[in-house]
Amino acid sequence: MLQKVMKGFCLKKNSNIVIIFWFTSLLLSQDVFEGYTLFTPGGGGGGGSATTYLKDNNLNNIQTWNHSNGPASMPYLISGDEPGWENTLLVYPYRVNDPSMESGGVGGAFEVLTWDGELVWEYELSNSDYQHHHDVEPLPNGNVLMIAWEKKTSTEAYAAGRTSLNGNPLNQMWSSAIFEIEHNGDGEVVWEWHLWDHLIQDADSGDDNYGVVADHPELFDINNGNVGGGGGPGGANADWMHLNAISYNAEYDQIVISSHHQDEIFVIDHSTTTEEAAGHEGGNYGKGGDFLYRWGNPQNYDRGSS
């Protein structure tokens, strides 16, 4: 049976399939992995129509899927209820026509298609508070995880202990959130996690989240990093974390996310309820929605040096 394709930032493989995103041409060497390649060519803007290709190592098309919107990131081919190509499903994250927030990797929705290209279901996350971007992650139960920007005003940011928005032209700060979408009619959010619930700062002792940053690696320092800027795809933005990818470990019921702007990966517990995910207790690991593990930039929690 075909296994679900996992992914990295641009390329990831398993024994069956290699997926590539963001390339307009495909070059194969003699050292290419045995299997198939799944990819959707597209530019950084993600606009216009697009086609997803499944190719073998001789560059023959095994299947193609046409889309009316350009890609937000890489597609996924997942197992159906029965073995065989004809029972697989394509999960395709795409850019909506009028996103509520815009920066590199903006998306807004995903669609699930049959092998023959028929729409099974889709879900859009693009509103005044949240905007999906980059990646999604199909789960073994058929649900889909989405990463999103969460818009915060300057008032909310300063109230949470942020000392400067670095002259952000939008006067905003986009935090990060994760939503689990269940195929239930038009789609339903059945679990969510918000970075904003897991912050710390050492600038204002009057705030509830005040503490010694080095003593709490399970929390993120709200004063790390810049808050977007005036350039880049889409113009001005307030992208703070810029999550690129999300992955799920079914054995441990954990979620892994990567942050381009903060140079870190983070592991969180997915076994929690949404209420537990907003706090610091509960779940299989007793940590609520706090980080179980982080790697890449210990300076972010005052444990590293230049």
Short mmCIF file of C-alpha atoms in Angstrom, two decimals:
data_model
loop_
_atom_site.label_atom_id
_atom_site.label_comp_id
_atom_site.label_asym_id
_atom_site.label_seq_id
_atom_site.Cartn_x
_atom_site.Cartn_y
_atom_site.Cartn_z
CA MET A 1 0.00 0.00 0.00
CA LEU A 2 1.20 3.50 -0.77
CA GLN A 3 2.50 5.31 2.29
CA LYS A 4 1.81 8.97 3.03
CA VAL A 5 4.52 11.25 1.67
CA MET A 6 6.40 13.19 4.33
CA LYS A 7 8.23 16.37 3.51
CA GLY A 8 11.00 18.85 4.20
CA PHE A 9 11.36 22.42 3.10
CA CYS A 10 11.85 21.60 -0.58
CA LEU A 11 12.40 17.87 -0.89
CA LYS A 12 11.65 14.80 1.16
CA LYS A 13 11.64 11.12 0.31
CA ASN A 14 10.38 7.77 1.46
CA SER A 15 10.73 4.41 -0.25
CA ASN A 16 7.99 5.24 -2.73
CA ILE A 17 7.89 8.90 -3.61
CA VAL A 18 10.04 12.00 -3.70
CA ILE A 19 8.25 15.36 -3.65
CA ILE A 20 9.62 18.62 -4.96
CA PHE A 21 8.16 22.11 -4.79
CA TRP A 22 9.24 25.44 -6.27
CA PHE A 23 11.11 24.09 -9.28
CA THR A 24 10.01 24.63 -12.85
CA SER A 25 12.28 21.94 -14.31
CA LEU A 26 13.17 18.45 -13.14
CA LEU A 27 16.68 17.04 -13.47
CA LEU A 28 17.42 13.40 -12.65
CA SER A 29 20.92 12.00 -12.10
CA GLN A 30 22.11 8.41 -12.02
CA ASP A 31 21.91 8.58 -8.21
CA VAL A 32 18.20 9.40 -8.12
CA PHE A 33 16.12 7.54 -5.54
CA GLU A 34 14.05 4.62 -6.78
CA GLY A 35 10.40 5.51 -6.85
CA TYR A 36 8.28 8.42 -8.03
CA THR A 37 8.36 12.21 -7.90
CA LEU A 38 5.33 14.30 -6.91
CA PHE A 39 5.53 18.05 -7.46
CA THR A 40 3.62 21.19 -8.39
CA PRO A 41 5.74 23.77 -10.27
CA GLY A 42 5.01 27.30 -9.17
CA GLY A 43 6.58 30.67 -8.52
CA GLY A 44 6.99 32.39 -5.18
CA GLY A 45 3.73 34.27 -5.63
CA GLY A 46 1.66 31.14 -6.05
CA GLY A 47 -0.80 32.89 -8.35
CA GLY A 48 -2.63 31.52 -11.38
CA SER A 49 -3.51 27.96 -12.27
CA ALA A 50 -1.19 25.02 -11.72
CA THR A 51 -0.68 21.33 -12.42
CA THR A 52 0.56 18.64 -10.03
CA TYR A 53 2.64 15.88 -11.61
CA LEU A 54 3.45 12.35 -10.50
CA LYS A 55 6.41 11.08 -12.55
CA ASP A 56 8.56 7.99 -12.63
CA ASN A 57 12.34 8.02 -13.00
CA ASN A 58 12.06 8.04 -16.79
CA LEU A 59 10.07 11.29 -16.54
CA ASN A 60 6.89 9.57 -17.68
CA ASN A 61 3.71 11.08 -16.28
CA ILE A 62 1.97 8.56 -14.04
CA GLN A 63 -0.81 11.06 -13.28
CA THR A 64 -1.53 14.79 -13.40
CA TRP A 65 -4.00 17.00 -11.52
CA ASN A 66 -5.06 20.46 -12.70
CA HIS A 67 -5.80 23.26 -10.24
CA SER A 68 -7.43 26.66 -10.66
CA ASN A 69 -5.16 28.22 -8.00
CA GLY A 70 -1.39 28.15 -7.65
CA PRO A 71 0.43 26.21 -4.91
CA ALA A 72 1.18 27.40 -1.40
CA SER A 73 3.66 24.56 -0.87
CA MET A 74 4.12 20.88 -1.66
CA PRO A 75 1.29 18.41 -2.37
CA TYR A 76 0.76 15.03 -0.69
CA LEU A 77 -0.44 11.70 -2.01
CA ILE A 78 -2.02 9.62 0.74
CA SER A 79 -3.40 6.10 0.99
CA GLY A 80 -7.08 5.45 0.47
CA ASP A 81 -9.21 2.79 2.11
CA GLU A 82 -8.01 0.21 -0.42
CA PRO A 83 -4.57 -0.42 -1.98
CA GLY A 84 -3.71 0.81 -5.47
CA TRP A 85 -3.05 4.13 -7.18
CA GLU A 86 -6.71 4.51 -8.09
CA ASN A 87 -7.66 4.71 -4.40
CA THR A 88 -5.12 7.35 -3.36
CA LEU A 89 -6.02 10.96 -2.55
CA LEU A 90 -4.11 14.13 -3.38
CA VAL A 91 -3.95 16.85 -0.70
CA TYR A 92 -3.07 20.15 -2.37
CA PRO A 93 -2.48 23.40 -0.39
CA TYR A 94 -3.11 26.46 -2.52
CA ARG A 95 -3.18 30.23 -2.56
CA VAL A 96 -6.61 31.85 -2.37
CA ASN A 97 -7.41 34.76 -4.66
CA ASP A 98 -7.62 37.45 -1.98
CA PRO A 99 -5.61 36.49 1.13
CA SER A 100 -6.23 38.48 4.30
CA MET A 101 -2.49 38.59 5.11
CA GLU A 102 0.23 38.34 2.53
CA SER A 103 3.88 37.38 2.68
CA GLY A 104 6.12 34.65 1.29
CA GLY A 105 4.36 31.28 1.16
CA VAL A 106 0.86 32.67 1.53
CA GLY A 107 -1.83 30.06 0.94
CA GLY A 108 -5.32 30.07 2.39
CA ALA A 109 -6.83 26.68 1.61
CA PHE A 110 -6.34 23.05 0.65
CA GLU A 111 -8.31 20.65 -1.49
CA VAL A 112 -8.48 16.86 -1.41
CA LEU A 113 -8.82 15.22 -4.83
CA THR A 114 -9.35 11.67 -6.03
CA TRP A 115 -6.89 9.96 -8.36
CA ASP A 116 -9.07 11.15 -11.26
CA GLY A 117 -9.17 14.74 -10.02
CA GLU A 118 -12.64 14.85 -8.49
CA LEU A 119 -13.00 17.13 -5.46
CA VAL A 120 -13.66 15.20 -2.24
CA TRP A 121 -13.54 18.17 0.13
CA GLU A 122 -11.72 21.44 0.73
CA TYR A 123 -11.26 23.98 3.48
CA GLU A 124 -10.35 27.68 3.48
CA LEU A 125 -8.61 29.50 6.33
CA SER A 126 -8.32 33.14 5.32
CA ASN A 127 -10.11 35.72 7.43
CA SER A 128 -9.49 38.85 9.47
CA ASP A 129 -7.79 36.91 12.29
CA TYR A 130 -6.04 33.98 10.60
CA GLN A 131 -4.36 33.26 7.28
CA HIS A 132 -3.05 29.84 6.29
CA HIS A 133 0.42 29.85 4.75
CA HIS A 134 2.94 27.33 3.44
CA ASP A 135 2.34 23.79 4.61
CA VAL A 136 -0.38 21.36 5.65
CA GLU A 137 -0.06 17.89 7.17
CA PRO A 138 -2.49 15.03 6.43
CA LEU A 139 -3.11 12.91 9.54
CA PRO A 140 -3.70 9.14 9.72
CA ASN A 141 -7.35 9.72 10.75
CA GLY A 142 -8.07 11.74 7.59
CA ASN A 143 -7.91 15.14 9.28
CA VAL A 144 -5.51 17.83 8.07
CA LEU A 145 -3.26 20.17 10.08
CA MET A 146 -2.83 23.75 8.83
CA ILE A 147 -0.33 26.37 9.97
CA ALA A 148 -1.50 29.97 10.00
CA TRP A 149 -0.54 33.52 10.79
CA GLU A 150 -2.51 34.92 13.72
CA LYS A 151 -2.94 38.69 13.51
CA LYS A 152 -2.21 40.71 16.65
CA THR A 153 -2.51 44.48 16.94
CA SER A 154 0.27 46.64 18.32
CA THR A 155 -1.82 47.10 21.47
CA GLU A 156 -2.03 43.34 21.97
CA ALA A 157 1.68 42.91 21.29
CA TYR A 158 2.75 45.56 23.78
CA ALA A 159 0.30 44.21 26.37
CA ALA A 160 1.99 40.81 26.01
CA GLY A 161 5.40 42.33 26.74
CA ARG A 162 6.74 43.13 23.28
CA THR A 163 8.98 46.19 23.57
CA SER A 164 9.17 47.19 19.89
CA LEU A 165 7.52 46.35 16.58
CA ASN A 166 10.68 47.46 14.74
CA GLY A 167 8.78 50.16 12.88
CA ASN A 168 6.42 47.66 11.31
CA PRO A 169 4.47 49.53 8.59
CA LEU A 170 1.25 47.64 9.37
CA ASN A 171 1.53 48.29 13.11
CA GLN A 172 0.76 44.60 13.59
CA MET A 173 2.46 41.40 14.76
CA TRP A 174 1.58 38.07 13.15
CA SER A 175 1.99 35.19 15.57
CA SER A 176 1.51 31.51 14.64
CA ALA A 177 -1.27 28.98 15.15
CA ILE A 178 -2.07 25.39 14.16
CA PHE A 179 -5.55 24.12 13.32
CA GLU A 180 -6.73 20.54 12.85
CA ILE A 181 -9.52 20.30 10.30
CA GLU A 182 -11.92 17.36 10.27
CA HIS A 183 -13.78 16.32 7.12
CA ASN A 184 -17.25 16.96 8.50
CA GLY A 185 -19.46 18.62 5.95
CA ASP A 186 -17.56 21.73 4.96
CA GLY A 187 -14.79 21.05 7.50
CA GLU A 188 -14.63 21.68 11.23
CA VAL A 189 -11.81 22.80 13.52
CA VAL A 190 -11.48 20.01 16.11
CA TRP A 191 -8.17 21.01 17.73
CA GLU A 192 -6.00 24.12 17.80
CA TRP A 193 -2.78 25.48 19.25
CA HIS A 194 -1.63 29.10 19.54
CA LEU A 195 1.94 30.26 20.10
CA TRP A 196 0.52 33.36 21.83
CA ASP A 197 -0.47 31.13 24.78
CA HIS A 198 3.17 30.10 25.33
CA LEU A 199 5.16 33.32 25.58
CA ILE A 200 7.62 34.68 28.11
CA GLN A 201 9.43 38.01 28.47
CA ASP A 202 11.86 39.62 30.90
CA ALA A 203 11.19 43.29 30.11
CA ASP A 204 8.05 44.08 32.14
CA SER A 205 7.75 42.56 35.60
CA GLY A 206 4.12 43.67 35.78
CA ASP A 207 2.98 41.25 33.06
CA ASP A 208 1.74 37.74 33.83
CA ASN A 209 4.24 36.20 31.41
CA TYR A 210 7.27 37.82 33.06
CA GLY A 211 10.08 35.43 33.95
CA VAL A 212 13.67 34.38 33.47
CA VAL A 213 13.85 33.34 29.82
CA ALA A 214 16.75 30.92 30.33
CA ASP A 215 14.74 29.04 32.95
CA HIS A 216 11.82 28.43 30.58
CA PRO A 217 12.88 26.91 27.25
CA GLU A 218 9.35 25.51 26.99
CA LEU A 219 8.16 29.08 26.24
CA PHE A 220 9.05 31.54 23.49
CA ASP A 221 10.47 34.99 24.21
CA ILE A 222 8.12 37.51 22.63
CA ASN A 223 11.00 39.94 22.13
CA ASN A 224 12.99 37.64 19.87
CA GLY A 225 13.34 38.63 16.25
CA ASN A 226 11.94 41.35 14.03
CA VAL A 227 8.30 41.74 13.06
CA GLY A 228 8.01 41.57 9.29
CA GLY A 229 8.91 44.55 7.19
CA GLY A 230 8.04 46.59 4.15
CA GLY A 231 9.42 44.30 1.46
CA GLY A 232 9.21 40.76 0.20
CA PRO A 233 6.38 38.99 -1.63
CA GLY A 234 3.14 40.89 -1.19
CA GLY A 235 4.80 44.04 0.17
CA ALA A 236 4.44 45.05 3.81
CA ASN A 237 3.88 42.25 6.28
CA ALA A 238 4.12 41.51 10.01
CA ASP A 239 5.41 37.94 9.72
CA TRP A 240 7.23 37.20 12.99
CA MET A 241 7.91 33.43 13.02
CA HIS A 242 7.53 32.44 9.34
CA LEU A 243 6.78 28.77 9.88
CA ASN A 244 7.80 26.82 6.80
CA ALA A 245 6.75 23.26 7.51
CA ILE A 246 4.69 21.06 9.79
CA SER A 247 4.98 17.31 10.34
CA TYR A 248 3.28 14.72 12.55
CA ASN A 249 4.78 11.78 14.45
CA ALA A 250 1.98 9.25 14.92
CA GLU A 251 4.04 7.01 17.22
CA TYR A 252 4.38 9.75 19.85
CA ASP A 253 1.35 11.90 18.88
CA GLN A 254 3.62 14.92 18.45
CA ILE A 255 3.72 17.82 16.00
CA VAL A 256 6.95 19.34 14.66
CA ILE A 257 7.07 22.84 13.19
CA SER A 258 9.99 24.80 11.75
CA SER A 259 10.51 28.57 11.96
CA HIS A 260 12.58 30.21 9.24
CA HIS A 261 12.80 33.61 10.95
CA GLN A 262 13.74 32.19 14.36
CA ASP A 263 16.05 29.43 13.05
CA GLU A 264 14.44 26.73 15.19
CA ILE A 265 12.31 23.63 15.13
CA PHE A 266 9.75 22.99 17.88
CA VAL A 267 7.97 19.84 19.06
CA ILE A 268 4.56 20.07 20.76
CA ASP A 269 2.08 17.54 22.15
CA HIS A 270 -0.92 16.72 19.97
CA SER A 271 -2.60 14.46 22.56
CA THR A 272 -3.95 17.48 24.44
CA THR A 273 -7.43 18.90 24.25
CA THR A 274 -7.69 22.40 22.81
CA GLU A 275 -8.12 23.71 26.35
CA GLU A 276 -4.98 21.88 27.51
CA ALA A 277 -3.09 23.09 24.44
CA ALA A 278 -3.72 26.66 25.61
CA GLY A 279 -2.11 25.97 28.99
CA HIS A 280 0.95 24.39 30.55
CA GLU A 281 -0.43 21.11 31.91
CA GLY A 282 -2.18 18.06 30.51
CA GLY A 283 -1.68 15.70 27.61
CA ASN A 284 0.52 12.62 27.43
CA TYR A 285 3.58 14.57 28.51
CA GLY A 286 1.99 16.77 31.17
CA LYS A 287 3.16 20.00 29.51
CA GLY A 288 -0.02 21.18 27.84
CA GLY A 289 0.86 23.18 24.73
CA ASP A 290 4.36 24.18 25.85
CA PHE A 291 7.35 23.09 23.78
CA LEU A 292 8.47 19.54 24.52
CA TYR A 293 11.69 20.04 22.58
CA ARG A 294 13.34 22.76 20.52
CA TRP A 295 16.52 22.82 18.48
CA GLY A 296 18.51 25.20 16.31
CA ASN A 297 19.05 28.49 18.13
CA PRO A 298 19.62 28.35 21.91
CA GLN A 299 20.29 32.10 21.91
CA ASN A 300 16.52 32.48 21.58
CA TYR A 301 16.18 31.28 25.18
CA ASP A 302 19.42 32.75 26.54
CA ARG A 303 21.25 29.42 26.57
CA GLY A 304 23.66 30.08 23.70
CA SER A 305 26.42 32.46 22.75
CA SER A 306 27.56 34.12 19.58
#
